[in-house]
C-alpha cells in the first residue's frame, strides 16, 4: 500500500493529530528561530518580545513564567547593551519599570516580524487561520497554567 504520511496520520484521532501537529510546529520553530540574525541570546529575545509596554520586574517575570531573581541578569545585560532602561514607576516611586529604548524597540520590532514570518512559513496558516490558532492556543495555555507551570517552561 502506498498511503502518504498525511493519509496514514489522518486515520488517527483528532487529539493525536493535534498533538503531532503541535510537536512538529514546536520543533520546526525551535530549529528556525536560530536563523534570526541577532547577537541576542534566547532569554534576551524572549524578554524584548515580552516588553510590549513598560513593566515592573515582577510582572515581566510572571509574563516570562519565571521569578524576578532569574531574569535580573538578562535585564542587566539588555540595559548595559542599550536595549532597555530602568525608570521609576509613576504610580509607585519605590518601584522600577523596565522600558525599551529606541534601540530596544527596533530590535523588538525586528524579532516580532521575523518570528511572525517564521511561524507563517512553518505552519502554513493564513492570517485568519493564525488568529483562530492563536485564540485556541491561548485557551490551551491558560488551562495548562491553571494546573501549575510545566517543568519545561521553568527553564
mmCIF file of the C-alpha atoms, coordinates in Angstrom:
data_MODEL
# 
_entry.id   MODEL 
# 
loop_
_atom_site.group_PDB 
_atom_site.id 
_atom_site.type_symbol 
_atom_site.label_atom_id 
_atom_site.label_alt_id 
_atom_site.label_comp_id 
_atom_site.label_asym_id 
_atom_site.label_entity_id 
_atom_site.label_seq_id 
_atom_site.pdbx_PDB_ins_code 
_atom_site.Cartn_x 
_atom_site.Cartn_y 
_atom_site.Cartn_z 
_atom_site.occupancy 
_atom_site.B_iso_or_equiv 
_atom_site.pdbx_formal_charge 
_atom_site.auth_seq_id 
_atom_site.auth_comp_id 
_atom_site.auth_asym_id 
_atom_site.auth_atom_id 
_atom_site.pdbx_PDB_model_num 
ATOM 1   C CA . UNK A 1 1   ? 0.000  0.000  0.000  1.00 0.00 ? 1   UNK A CA 1 
ATOM 2   C CA . UNK A 1 2   ? 1.357  3.445  -0.871 1.00 0.00 ? 2   UNK A CA 1 
ATOM 3   C CA . UNK A 1 3   ? -0.524 5.722  1.522  1.00 0.00 ? 3   UNK A CA 1 
ATOM 4   C CA . UNK A 1 4   ? 1.072  9.096  2.063  1.00 0.00 ? 4   UNK A CA 1 
ATOM 5   C CA . UNK A 1 5   ? 2.039  10.119 5.584  1.00 0.00 ? 5   UNK A CA 1 
ATOM 6   C CA . UNK A 1 6   ? -0.911 12.535 5.568  1.00 0.00 ? 6   UNK A CA 1 
ATOM 7   C CA . UNK A 1 7   ? -3.275 9.665  4.744  1.00 0.00 ? 7   UNK A CA 1 
ATOM 8   C CA . UNK A 1 8   ? -1.828 7.470  7.492  1.00 0.00 ? 8   UNK A CA 1 
ATOM 9   C CA . UNK A 1 9   ? -1.886 10.229 10.110 1.00 0.00 ? 9   UNK A CA 1 
ATOM 10  C CA . UNK A 1 10  ? -5.376 11.287 9.001  1.00 0.00 ? 10  UNK A CA 1 
ATOM 11  C CA . UNK A 1 11  ? -6.688 7.968  10.267 1.00 0.00 ? 11  UNK A CA 1 
ATOM 12  C CA . UNK A 1 12  ? -5.592 8.819  13.814 1.00 0.00 ? 12  UNK A CA 1 
ATOM 13  C CA . UNK A 1 13  ? -7.901 10.516 16.303 1.00 0.00 ? 13  UNK A CA 1 
ATOM 14  C CA . UNK A 1 14  ? -8.172 14.317 16.165 1.00 0.00 ? 14  UNK A CA 1 
ATOM 15  C CA . UNK A 1 15  ? -6.446 14.520 19.568 1.00 0.00 ? 15  UNK A CA 1 
ATOM 16  C CA . UNK A 1 16  ? -3.415 12.552 18.351 1.00 0.00 ? 16  UNK A CA 1 
ATOM 17  C CA . UNK A 1 17  ? -3.309 14.570 15.140 1.00 0.00 ? 17  UNK A CA 1 
ATOM 18  C CA . UNK A 1 18  ? -3.368 17.801 17.190 1.00 0.00 ? 18  UNK A CA 1 
ATOM 19  C CA . UNK A 1 19  ? -0.568 16.566 19.466 1.00 0.00 ? 19  UNK A CA 1 
ATOM 20  C CA . UNK A 1 20  ? 1.563  15.561 16.483 1.00 0.00 ? 20  UNK A CA 1 
ATOM 21  C CA . UNK A 1 21  ? 0.915  18.898 14.779 1.00 0.00 ? 21  UNK A CA 1 
ATOM 22  C CA . UNK A 1 22  ? 1.889  20.874 17.884 1.00 0.00 ? 22  UNK A CA 1 
ATOM 23  C CA . UNK A 1 23  ? 5.096  18.848 18.292 1.00 0.00 ? 23  UNK A CA 1 
ATOM 24  C CA . UNK A 1 24  ? 6.017  19.259 14.628 1.00 0.00 ? 24  UNK A CA 1 
ATOM 25  C CA . UNK A 1 25  ? 5.385  23.015 14.772 1.00 0.00 ? 25  UNK A CA 1 
ATOM 26  C CA . UNK A 1 26  ? 7.357  23.382 18.011 1.00 0.00 ? 26  UNK A CA 1 
ATOM 27  C CA . UNK A 1 27  ? 10.408 21.567 16.661 1.00 0.00 ? 27  UNK A CA 1 
ATOM 28  C CA . UNK A 1 28  ? 10.306 23.373 13.320 1.00 0.00 ? 28  UNK A CA 1 
ATOM 29  C CA . UNK A 1 29  ? 10.120 26.762 15.058 1.00 0.00 ? 29  UNK A CA 1 
ATOM 30  C CA . UNK A 1 30  ? 12.895 25.799 17.518 1.00 0.00 ? 30  UNK A CA 1 
ATOM 31  C CA . UNK A 1 31  ? 15.065 24.894 14.544 1.00 0.00 ? 31  UNK A CA 1 
ATOM 32  C CA . UNK A 1 32  ? 14.278 28.027 12.535 1.00 0.00 ? 32  UNK A CA 1 
ATOM 33  C CA . UNK A 1 33  ? 14.449 30.609 15.346 1.00 0.00 ? 33  UNK A CA 1 
ATOM 34  C CA . UNK A 1 34  ? 18.212 30.208 15.173 1.00 0.00 ? 34  UNK A CA 1 
ATOM 35  C CA . UNK A 1 35  ? 18.101 31.701 11.670 1.00 0.00 ? 35  UNK A CA 1 
ATOM 36  C CA . UNK A 1 36  ? 17.068 35.116 13.038 1.00 0.00 ? 36  UNK A CA 1 
ATOM 37  C CA . UNK A 1 37  ? 20.157 37.269 12.732 1.00 0.00 ? 37  UNK A CA 1 
ATOM 38  C CA . UNK A 1 38  ? 20.821 38.774 16.143 1.00 0.00 ? 38  UNK A CA 1 
ATOM 39  C CA . UNK A 1 39  ? 23.575 38.840 18.717 1.00 0.00 ? 39  UNK A CA 1 
ATOM 40  C CA . UNK A 1 40  ? 20.985 38.471 21.484 1.00 0.00 ? 40  UNK A CA 1 
ATOM 41  C CA . UNK A 1 41  ? 20.554 35.282 23.489 1.00 0.00 ? 41  UNK A CA 1 
ATOM 42  C CA . UNK A 1 42  ? 17.240 33.405 23.569 1.00 0.00 ? 42  UNK A CA 1 
ATOM 43  C CA . UNK A 1 43  ? 16.386 34.805 27.045 1.00 0.00 ? 43  UNK A CA 1 
ATOM 44  C CA . UNK A 1 44  ? 17.217 38.326 25.845 1.00 0.00 ? 44  UNK A CA 1 
ATOM 45  C CA . UNK A 1 45  ? 14.994 37.914 22.765 1.00 0.00 ? 45  UNK A CA 1 
ATOM 46  C CA . UNK A 1 46  ? 12.218 36.498 24.948 1.00 0.00 ? 46  UNK A CA 1 
ATOM 47  C CA . UNK A 1 47  ? 12.447 39.471 27.305 1.00 0.00 ? 47  UNK A CA 1 
ATOM 48  C CA . UNK A 1 48  ? 12.370 42.019 24.475 1.00 0.00 ? 48  UNK A CA 1 
ATOM 49  C CA . UNK A 1 49  ? 9.282  40.386 22.992 1.00 0.00 ? 49  UNK A CA 1 
ATOM 50  C CA . UNK A 1 50  ? 7.519  40.371 26.370 1.00 0.00 ? 50  UNK A CA 1 
ATOM 51  C CA . UNK A 1 51  ? 8.319  44.077 26.899 1.00 0.00 ? 51  UNK A CA 1 
ATOM 52  C CA . UNK A 1 52  ? 5.440  45.266 24.731 1.00 0.00 ? 52  UNK A CA 1 
ATOM 53  C CA . UNK A 1 53  ? 4.964  48.043 27.303 1.00 0.00 ? 53  UNK A CA 1 
ATOM 54  C CA . UNK A 1 54  ? 6.931  49.249 30.351 1.00 0.00 ? 54  UNK A CA 1 
ATOM 55  C CA . UNK A 1 55  ? 6.715  46.603 33.086 1.00 0.00 ? 55  UNK A CA 1 
ATOM 56  C CA . UNK A 1 56  ? 7.844  46.042 36.618 1.00 0.00 ? 56  UNK A CA 1 
ATOM 57  C CA . UNK A 1 57  ? 10.332 43.231 37.044 1.00 0.00 ? 57  UNK A CA 1 
ATOM 58  C CA . UNK A 1 58  ? 7.761  41.092 38.894 1.00 0.00 ? 58  UNK A CA 1 
ATOM 59  C CA . UNK A 1 59  ? 5.157  41.495 36.148 1.00 0.00 ? 59  UNK A CA 1 
ATOM 60  C CA . UNK A 1 60  ? 7.741  40.705 33.476 1.00 0.00 ? 60  UNK A CA 1 
ATOM 61  C CA . UNK A 1 61  ? 8.881  37.648 35.436 1.00 0.00 ? 61  UNK A CA 1 
ATOM 62  C CA . UNK A 1 62  ? 5.282  36.408 35.610 1.00 0.00 ? 62  UNK A CA 1 
ATOM 63  C CA . UNK A 1 63  ? 4.860  37.010 31.859 1.00 0.00 ? 63  UNK A CA 1 
ATOM 64  C CA . UNK A 1 64  ? 8.045  35.020 31.264 1.00 0.00 ? 64  UNK A CA 1 
ATOM 65  C CA . UNK A 1 65  ? 6.938  32.255 33.683 1.00 0.00 ? 65  UNK A CA 1 
ATOM 66  C CA . UNK A 1 66  ? 9.905  32.943 35.904 1.00 0.00 ? 66  UNK A CA 1 
ATOM 67  C CA . UNK A 1 67  ? 10.855 34.689 39.133 1.00 0.00 ? 67  UNK A CA 1 
ATOM 68  C CA . UNK A 1 68  ? 12.431 38.164 39.272 1.00 0.00 ? 68  UNK A CA 1 
ATOM 69  C CA . UNK A 1 69  ? 15.775 36.887 40.530 1.00 0.00 ? 69  UNK A CA 1 
ATOM 70  C CA . UNK A 1 70  ? 16.244 34.676 37.468 1.00 0.00 ? 70  UNK A CA 1 
ATOM 71  C CA . UNK A 1 71  ? 15.625 37.461 34.960 1.00 0.00 ? 71  UNK A CA 1 
ATOM 72  C CA . UNK A 1 72  ? 17.729 40.147 36.630 1.00 0.00 ? 72  UNK A CA 1 
ATOM 73  C CA . UNK A 1 73  ? 20.881 39.108 34.768 1.00 0.00 ? 73  UNK A CA 1 
ATOM 74  C CA . UNK A 1 74  ? 19.055 39.244 31.435 1.00 0.00 ? 74  UNK A CA 1 
ATOM 75  C CA . UNK A 1 75  ? 17.634 42.680 32.221 1.00 0.00 ? 75  UNK A CA 1 
ATOM 76  C CA . UNK A 1 76  ? 21.079 43.879 33.339 1.00 0.00 ? 76  UNK A CA 1 
ATOM 77  C CA . UNK A 1 77  ? 22.673 42.659 30.088 1.00 0.00 ? 77  UNK A CA 1 
ATOM 78  C CA . UNK A 1 78  ? 19.990 44.309 27.955 1.00 0.00 ? 78  UNK A CA 1 
ATOM 79  C CA . UNK A 1 79  ? 20.330 47.534 29.910 1.00 0.00 ? 79  UNK A CA 1 
ATOM 80  C CA . UNK A 1 80  ? 24.121 47.519 29.568 1.00 0.00 ? 80  UNK A CA 1 
ATOM 81  C CA . UNK A 1 81  ? 23.789 46.919 25.794 1.00 0.00 ? 81  UNK A CA 1 
ATOM 82  C CA . UNK A 1 82  ? 21.354 49.839 25.456 1.00 0.00 ? 82  UNK A CA 1 
ATOM 83  C CA . UNK A 1 83  ? 18.152 47.898 24.735 1.00 0.00 ? 83  UNK A CA 1 
ATOM 84  C CA . UNK A 1 84  ? 16.275 48.877 27.880 1.00 0.00 ? 84  UNK A CA 1 
ATOM 85  C CA . UNK A 1 85  ? 16.379 51.332 30.747 1.00 0.00 ? 85  UNK A CA 1 
ATOM 86  C CA . UNK A 1 86  ? 15.026 51.343 34.269 1.00 0.00 ? 86  UNK A CA 1 
ATOM 87  C CA . UNK A 1 87  ? 12.634 54.171 35.133 1.00 0.00 ? 87  UNK A CA 1 
ATOM 88  C CA . UNK A 1 88  ? 10.716 54.937 38.307 1.00 0.00 ? 88  UNK A CA 1 
ATOM 89  C CA . UNK A 1 89  ? 7.117  53.727 38.232 1.00 0.00 ? 89  UNK A CA 1 
ATOM 90  C CA . UNK A 1 90  ? 4.998  56.902 38.381 1.00 0.00 ? 90  UNK A CA 1 
ATOM 91  C CA . UNK A 1 91  ? 2.269  55.019 40.295 1.00 0.00 ? 91  UNK A CA 1 
ATOM 92  C CA . UNK A 1 92  ? 4.751  53.876 42.971 1.00 0.00 ? 92  UNK A CA 1 
ATOM 93  C CA . UNK A 1 93  ? 8.013  55.810 43.137 1.00 0.00 ? 93  UNK A CA 1 
ATOM 94  C CA . UNK A 1 94  ? 9.630  52.986 45.118 1.00 0.00 ? 94  UNK A CA 1 
ATOM 95  C CA . UNK A 1 95  ? 9.309  50.585 42.189 1.00 0.00 ? 95  UNK A CA 1 
ATOM 96  C CA . UNK A 1 96  ? 11.156 50.450 38.876 1.00 0.00 ? 96  UNK A CA 1 
ATOM 97  C CA . UNK A 1 97  ? 9.847  49.814 35.378 1.00 0.00 ? 97  UNK A CA 1 
ATOM 98  C CA . UNK A 1 98  ? 11.823 48.192 32.581 1.00 0.00 ? 98  UNK A CA 1 
ATOM 99  C CA . UNK A 1 99  ? 11.332 50.326 29.466 1.00 0.00 ? 99  UNK A CA 1 
ATOM 100 C CA . UNK A 1 100 ? 12.594 49.676 25.951 1.00 0.00 ? 100 UNK A CA 1 
ATOM 101 C CA . UNK A 1 101 ? 14.934 52.264 24.467 1.00 0.00 ? 101 UNK A CA 1 
ATOM 102 C CA . UNK A 1 102 ? 14.685 53.195 20.774 1.00 0.00 ? 102 UNK A CA 1 
ATOM 103 C CA . UNK A 1 103 ? 17.324 50.524 20.099 1.00 0.00 ? 103 UNK A CA 1 
ATOM 104 C CA . UNK A 1 104 ? 15.250 48.040 22.087 1.00 0.00 ? 104 UNK A CA 1 
ATOM 105 C CA . UNK A 1 105 ? 12.045 48.958 20.228 1.00 0.00 ? 105 UNK A CA 1 
ATOM 106 C CA . UNK A 1 106 ? 13.805 48.445 16.902 1.00 0.00 ? 106 UNK A CA 1 
ATOM 107 C CA . UNK A 1 107 ? 15.165 45.066 17.986 1.00 0.00 ? 107 UNK A CA 1 
ATOM 108 C CA . UNK A 1 108 ? 11.762 44.021 19.338 1.00 0.00 ? 108 UNK A CA 1 
ATOM 109 C CA . UNK A 1 109 ? 10.011 45.047 16.109 1.00 0.00 ? 109 UNK A CA 1 
ATOM 110 C CA . UNK A 1 110 ? 12.518 43.015 14.091 1.00 0.00 ? 110 UNK A CA 1 
ATOM 111 C CA . UNK A 1 111 ? 12.096 39.962 16.353 1.00 0.00 ? 111 UNK A CA 1 
ATOM 112 C CA . UNK A 1 112 ? 8.287  40.111 16.255 1.00 0.00 ? 112 UNK A CA 1 
ATOM 113 C CA . UNK A 1 113 ? 8.297  40.439 12.467 1.00 0.00 ? 113 UNK A CA 1 
ATOM 114 C CA . UNK A 1 114 ? 10.850 37.658 11.958 1.00 0.00 ? 114 UNK A CA 1 
ATOM 115 C CA . UNK A 1 115 ? 9.055  35.325 14.378 1.00 0.00 ? 115 UNK A CA 1 
ATOM 116 C CA . UNK A 1 116 ? 5.757  36.005 12.613 1.00 0.00 ? 116 UNK A CA 1 
ATOM 117 C CA . UNK A 1 117 ? 7.293  35.235 9.231  1.00 0.00 ? 117 UNK A CA 1 
ATOM 118 C CA . UNK A 1 118 ? 8.831  32.025 10.586 1.00 0.00 ? 118 UNK A CA 1 
ATOM 119 C CA . UNK A 1 119 ? 5.509  30.998 12.132 1.00 0.00 ? 119 UNK A CA 1 
ATOM 120 C CA . UNK A 1 120 ? 3.610  31.507 8.858  1.00 0.00 ? 120 UNK A CA 1 
ATOM 121 C CA . UNK A 1 121 ? 6.253  29.639 6.873  1.00 0.00 ? 121 UNK A CA 1 
ATOM 122 C CA . UNK A 1 122 ? 6.404  26.736 9.344  1.00 0.00 ? 122 UNK A CA 1 
ATOM 123 C CA . UNK A 1 123 ? 2.664  26.467 9.971  1.00 0.00 ? 123 UNK A CA 1 
ATOM 124 C CA . UNK A 1 124 ? 1.328  27.193 6.500  1.00 0.00 ? 124 UNK A CA 1 
ATOM 125 C CA . UNK A 1 125 ? -1.557 29.095 8.117  1.00 0.00 ? 125 UNK A CA 1 
ATOM 126 C CA . UNK A 1 126 ? -3.016 32.262 6.614  1.00 0.00 ? 126 UNK A CA 1 
ATOM 127 C CA . UNK A 1 127 ? -3.890 35.344 8.699  1.00 0.00 ? 127 UNK A CA 1 
ATOM 128 C CA . UNK A 1 128 ? -7.423 34.181 9.603  1.00 0.00 ? 128 UNK A CA 1 
ATOM 129 C CA . UNK A 1 129 ? -6.232 30.686 10.490 1.00 0.00 ? 129 UNK A CA 1 
ATOM 130 C CA . UNK A 1 130 ? -3.410 32.165 12.568 1.00 0.00 ? 130 UNK A CA 1 
ATOM 131 C CA . UNK A 1 131 ? -5.880 34.304 14.527 1.00 0.00 ? 131 UNK A CA 1 
ATOM 132 C CA . UNK A 1 132 ? -8.046 31.255 15.240 1.00 0.00 ? 132 UNK A CA 1 
ATOM 133 C CA . UNK A 1 133 ? -4.998 29.168 16.172 1.00 0.00 ? 133 UNK A CA 1 
ATOM 134 C CA . UNK A 1 134 ? -3.835 31.965 18.499 1.00 0.00 ? 134 UNK A CA 1 
ATOM 135 C CA . UNK A 1 135 ? -7.248 32.046 20.176 1.00 0.00 ? 135 UNK A CA 1 
ATOM 136 C CA . UNK A 1 136 ? -7.211 28.295 20.727 1.00 0.00 ? 136 UNK A CA 1 
ATOM 137 C CA . UNK A 1 137 ? -3.549 28.240 21.781 1.00 0.00 ? 137 UNK A CA 1 
ATOM 138 C CA . UNK A 1 138 ? -4.237 30.964 24.370 1.00 0.00 ? 138 UNK A CA 1 
ATOM 139 C CA . UNK A 1 139 ? -7.087 28.892 25.774 1.00 0.00 ? 139 UNK A CA 1 
ATOM 140 C CA . UNK A 1 140 ? -4.816 25.844 25.942 1.00 0.00 ? 140 UNK A CA 1 
ATOM 141 C CA . UNK A 1 141 ? -2.012 27.837 27.581 1.00 0.00 ? 141 UNK A CA 1 
ATOM 142 C CA . UNK A 1 142 ? -4.357 29.278 30.205 1.00 0.00 ? 142 UNK A CA 1 
ATOM 143 C CA . UNK A 1 143 ? -5.699 25.820 31.001 1.00 0.00 ? 143 UNK A CA 1 
ATOM 144 C CA . UNK A 1 144 ? -2.205 24.330 31.286 1.00 0.00 ? 144 UNK A CA 1 
ATOM 145 C CA . UNK A 1 145 ? -1.022 27.150 33.565 1.00 0.00 ? 145 UNK A CA 1 
ATOM 146 C CA . UNK A 1 146 ? -4.045 26.742 35.870 1.00 0.00 ? 146 UNK A CA 1 
ATOM 147 C CA . UNK A 1 147 ? -2.556 23.416 36.955 1.00 0.00 ? 147 UNK A CA 1 
ATOM 148 C CA . UNK A 1 148 ? 0.945  24.830 37.529 1.00 0.00 ? 148 UNK A CA 1 
ATOM 149 C CA . UNK A 1 149 ? 3.846  25.811 35.303 1.00 0.00 ? 149 UNK A CA 1 
ATOM 150 C CA . UNK A 1 150 ? 5.187  22.748 33.471 1.00 0.00 ? 150 UNK A CA 1 
ATOM 151 C CA . UNK A 1 151 ? 8.818  21.940 34.288 1.00 0.00 ? 151 UNK A CA 1 
ATOM 152 C CA . UNK A 1 152 ? 9.868  22.536 30.667 1.00 0.00 ? 152 UNK A CA 1 
ATOM 153 C CA . UNK A 1 153 ? 8.674  26.155 30.850 1.00 0.00 ? 153 UNK A CA 1 
ATOM 154 C CA . UNK A 1 154 ? 10.626 26.858 34.051 1.00 0.00 ? 154 UNK A CA 1 
ATOM 155 C CA . UNK A 1 155 ? 13.974 26.693 32.244 1.00 0.00 ? 155 UNK A CA 1 
# 
